Amino acid sequence: MSEPMHVVALAGGVGGARLALGLARTLPPGALTVIVNTGDDFELYGLHISPDLDTVTYTLAGLVNPDPGWGLAGDTFACLEMIGRYGEDTWFRLGDRDMATHILRTAALRRGETLTEITARLAAALGVRTKILPMTDDPVATMIITANGEKLEFQDYFVRRRWQPVVRSVVYEGAEVARLPKTVQEAVKSANAIVIAPSNPILSIDPILAVPGMRELIADADVPRIAVSPIVGGKAIKGPAAKLMREMGMEPAPAAIAAHYNGLIDGLVFDIEDEGEKENIEASGISTLVTDTIMRTDEDKIRLAAEILDWIGGIRE
Ligand code: FO1
């Protein structure tokens, strides 16, 4: 592929962060920009929490708690325990050191800094060279409409109810009036390749695509655009993607991921376990890379990223 290389990745939480780490370690320093979902952001104890931005930042800084893939490794929970003693809910497990991030972010936002600015400052302080960009500086809230008509805030559905309610639909409140930051527009316009990470398509990637202008920018981009399937053998690598896809009338399979991103991707990466789908997907005009997509160790992440970057060069030639 022609240099200088600038790769833009769209990512949600854990799966997106893992691929971002592989890409960051494979590409030259500063050649990666990650555009991150903020539809999961919410307020708790008066603090602005941005779980996906933090997951990506901590992962790239080498500080993430490897299992479960969010929060800080070795964190303690004394503050949360005290909050519990005051009788407050503590189902969202905020660690003591993680709390520092939320305190500083909230203070910066109150002073009038944008989420983009404070995210860049915190990431730089942790030594992260990759650009981490929130999809918007405006409030967007992913809301879950359940089969019995309840409307749930995202973390209430995802963490408190452990994604057990059956979902009828998902809405991205505020997205219709959210503005795409200049930083995001410029990143996509200057990209040599666009990678949609193996994040949940409905809960993590669609909120990014719902910010007006974003879908069009990717649809019109004249560079290779690829997605990595978060579904392997009918199951999600992590989280509710397969269950949610079924509930929303999609078959949890790479072909459905390709169809979901119709018009936005030229290629799809999916797991060897789903090799049987290759012909079908290629018949729809999408290039394929069939490989081991499970990222357990850092070596896995780097190997997958390197394979993807090699393959991308050949797409659209
Ligand atoms: N996920 C959970 O399943 N349980 C938690 O208690 C939890 C706490 C948490 C704290 C900070 C943070 O940055 C992320 C946290 N997550 C937790 C992950 C997060 O809720 C989800 O992974 C994302 O919102 C979906 O991408």
PDB file of N, CA, C and O in Angstrom, residues 251 253-256 258-259 268 270 274-288 290:
ATOM      1  N   GLU A 251     -29.615 -13.022  11.016  1.00  0.00           N
ATOM      2  CA  GLU A 251     -28.937 -14.269  11.391  1.00  0.00           C
ATOM      3  C   GLU A 251     -27.534 -13.911  11.867  1.00  0.00           C
ATOM      4  O   GLU A 251     -26.822 -13.178  11.170  1.00  0.00           O
ATOM      5  N   ALA A 253     -24.262 -14.151  11.612  1.00  0.00           N
ATOM      6  CA  ALA A 253     -23.295 -14.784  10.708  1.00  0.00           C
ATOM      7  C   ALA A 253     -22.580 -13.683   9.931  1.00  0.00           C
ATOM      8  O   ALA A 253     -23.128 -12.589   9.762  1.00  0.00           O
ATOM      9  N   PRO A 254     -21.355 -13.966   9.461  1.00  0.00           N
ATOM     10  CA  PRO A 254     -20.610 -12.945   8.716  1.00  0.00           C
ATOM     11  C   PRO A 254     -21.396 -12.358   7.531  1.00  0.00           C
ATOM     12  O   PRO A 254     -21.289 -11.155   7.260  1.00  0.00           O
ATOM     13  N   ALA A 255     -22.197 -13.190   6.831  1.00  0.00           N
ATOM     14  CA  ALA A 255     -22.956 -12.669   5.681  1.00  0.00           C
ATOM     15  C   ALA A 255     -23.901 -11.549   6.123  1.00  0.00           C
ATOM     16  O   ALA A 255     -24.096 -10.563   5.398  1.00  0.00           O
ATOM     17  N   ALA A 256     -24.479 -11.702   7.311  1.00  0.00           N
ATOM     18  CA  ALA A 256     -25.396 -10.671   7.814  1.00  0.00           C
ATOM     19  C   ALA A 256     -24.628  -9.404   8.202  1.00  0.00           C
ATOM     20  O   ALA A 256     -25.136  -8.294   8.062  1.00  0.00           O
ATOM     21  N   ALA A 258     -21.896  -8.442   6.634  1.00  0.00           N
ATOM     22  CA  ALA A 258     -21.606  -7.821   5.329  1.00  0.00           C
ATOM     23  C   ALA A 258     -22.836  -7.066   4.828  1.00  0.00           C
ATOM     24  O   ALA A 258     -22.732  -5.928   4.349  1.00  0.00           O
ATOM     25  N   ALA A 259     -24.009  -7.678   4.970  1.00  0.00           N
ATOM     26  CA  ALA A 259     -25.248  -7.030   4.505  1.00  0.00           C
ATOM     27  C   ALA A 259     -25.537  -5.777   5.337  1.00  0.00           C
ATOM     28  O   ALA A 259     -25.988  -4.753   4.814  1.00  0.00           O
ATOM     29  N   LEU A 268     -14.565  -7.957   3.930  1.00  0.00           N
ATOM     30  CA  LEU A 268     -14.954  -8.448   5.255  1.00  0.00           C
ATOM     31  C   LEU A 268     -13.939  -9.485   5.725  1.00  0.00           C
ATOM     32  O   LEU A 268     -13.577 -10.393   4.983  1.00  0.00           O
ATOM     33  N   PHE A 270     -13.398 -12.478   8.360  1.00  0.00           N
ATOM     34  CA  PHE A 270     -14.147 -13.339   9.278  1.00  0.00           C
ATOM     35  C   PHE A 270     -13.378 -14.613   9.569  1.00  0.00           C
ATOM     36  O   PHE A 270     -12.363 -14.913   8.939  1.00  0.00           O
ATOM     37  N   ASP A 274     -16.108 -19.946   9.911  1.00  0.00           N
ATOM     38  CA  ASP A 274     -17.211 -19.600   9.012  1.00  0.00           C
ATOM     39  C   ASP A 274     -16.793 -19.634   7.543  1.00  0.00           C
ATOM     40  O   ASP A 274     -17.455 -19.015   6.695  1.00  0.00           O
ATOM     41  N   GLU A 275     -15.722 -20.379   7.257  1.00  0.00           N
ATOM     42  CA  GLU A 275     -15.170 -20.414   5.899  1.00  0.00           C
ATOM     43  C   GLU A 275     -16.234 -20.702   4.838  1.00  0.00           C
ATOM     44  O   GLU A 275     -16.162 -20.193   3.719  1.00  0.00           O
ATOM     45  N   GLY A 276     -17.236 -21.513   5.214  1.00  0.00           N
ATOM     46  CA  GLY A 276     -18.301 -21.894   4.288  1.00  0.00           C
ATOM     47  C   GLY A 276     -19.054 -20.710   3.700  1.00  0.00           C
ATOM     48  O   GLY A 276     -19.731 -20.839   2.676  1.00  0.00           O
ATOM     49  N   GLU A 277     -18.961 -19.559   4.319  1.00  0.00           N
ATOM     50  CA  GLU A 277     -19.709 -18.378   3.842  1.00  0.00           C
ATOM     51  C   GLU A 277     -18.961 -17.577   2.776  1.00  0.00           C
ATOM     52  O   GLU A 277     -19.500 -16.617   2.222  1.00  0.00           O
ATOM     53  N   LYS A 278     -17.702 -17.981   2.538  1.00  0.00           N
ATOM     54  CA  LYS A 278     -16.821 -17.186   1.675  1.00  0.00           C
ATOM     55  C   LYS A 278     -17.438 -16.913   0.289  1.00  0.00           C
ATOM     56  O   LYS A 278     -17.529 -15.760  -0.140  1.00  0.00           O
ATOM     57  N   GLU A 279     -17.886 -17.995  -0.358  1.00  0.00           N
ATOM     58  CA  GLU A 279     -18.388 -17.856  -1.727  1.00  0.00           C
ATOM     59  C   GLU A 279     -19.582 -16.922  -1.797  1.00  0.00           C
ATOM     60  O   GLU A 279     -19.678 -16.054  -2.659  1.00  0.00           O
ATOM     61  N   ASN A 280     -20.476 -17.132  -0.852  1.00  0.00           N
ATOM     62  CA  ASN A 280     -21.692 -16.336  -0.761  1.00  0.00           C
ATOM     63  C   ASN A 280     -21.399 -14.851  -0.636  1.00  0.00           C
ATOM     64  O   ASN A 280     -21.991 -14.016  -1.335  1.00  0.00           O
ATOM     65  N   ILE A 281     -20.466 -14.537   0.263  1.00  0.00           N
ATOM     66  CA  ILE A 281     -20.132 -13.131   0.524  1.00  0.00           C
ATOM     67  C   ILE A 281     -19.423 -12.544  -0.692  1.00  0.00           C
ATOM     68  O   ILE A 281     -19.726 -11.427  -1.120  1.00  0.00           O
ATOM     69  N   GLU A 282     -18.518 -13.327  -1.282  1.00  0.00           N
ATOM     70  CA  GLU A 282     -17.790 -12.813  -2.450  1.00  0.00           C
ATOM     71  C   GLU A 282     -18.736 -12.613  -3.634  1.00  0.00           C
ATOM     72  O   GLU A 282     -18.550 -11.686  -4.424  1.00  0.00           O
ATOM     73  N   ALA A 283     -19.781 -13.433  -3.699  1.00  0.00           N
ATOM     74  CA  ALA A 283     -20.764 -13.286  -4.782  1.00  0.00           C
ATOM     75  C   ALA A 283     -21.480 -11.936  -4.678  1.00  0.00           C
ATOM     76  O   ALA A 283     -21.989 -11.404  -5.675  1.00  0.00           O
ATOM     77  N   SER A 284     -21.505 -11.368  -3.479  1.00  0.00           N
ATOM     78  CA  SER A 284     -22.147 -10.062  -3.328  1.00  0.00           C
ATOM     79  C   SER A 284     -21.160  -8.917  -3.586  1.00  0.00           C
ATOM     80  O   SER A 284     -21.469  -7.746  -3.336  1.00  0.00           O
ATOM     81  N   GLY A 285     -19.978  -9.267  -4.100  1.00  0.00           N
ATOM     82  CA  GLY A 285     -19.015  -8.228  -4.494  1.00  0.00           C
ATOM     83  C   GLY A 285     -18.102  -7.762  -3.371  1.00  0.00           C
ATOM     84  O   GLY A 285     -17.403  -6.759  -3.505  1.00  0.00           O
ATOM     85  N   ILE A 286     -18.099  -8.496  -2.269  1.00  0.00           N
ATOM     86  CA  ILE A 286     -17.252  -8.120  -1.122  1.00  0.00           C
ATOM     87  C   ILE A 286     -16.034  -9.048  -1.081  1.00  0.00           C
ATOM     88  O   ILE A 286     -16.196 -10.269  -1.114  1.00  0.00           O
ATOM     89  N   SER A 287     -14.845  -8.475  -1.003  1.00  0.00           N
ATOM     90  CA  SER A 287     -13.630  -9.293  -0.851  1.00  0.00           C
ATOM     91  C   SER A 287     -13.619  -9.896   0.541  1.00  0.00           C
ATOM     92  O   SER A 287     -14.187  -9.317   1.478  1.00  0.00           O
ATOM     93  N   THR A 288     -12.934 -11.020   0.684  1.00  0.00           N
ATOM     94  CA  THR A 288     -12.920 -11.653   2.010  1.00  0.00           C
ATOM     95  C   THR A 288     -11.501 -12.012   2.438  1.00  0.00           C
ATOM     96  O   THR A 288     -10.646 -12.338   1.613  1.00  0.00           O
ATOM     97  N   VAL A 290     -10.296 -14.713   5.248  1.00  0.00           N
ATOM     98  CA  VAL A 290     -10.722 -15.723   6.219  1.00  0.00           C
ATOM     99  C   VAL A 290      -9.499 -16.115   7.040  1.00  0.00           C
ATOM    100  O   VAL A 290      -8.506 -16.593   6.492  1.00  0.00           O
TER     101      VAL A 290
END
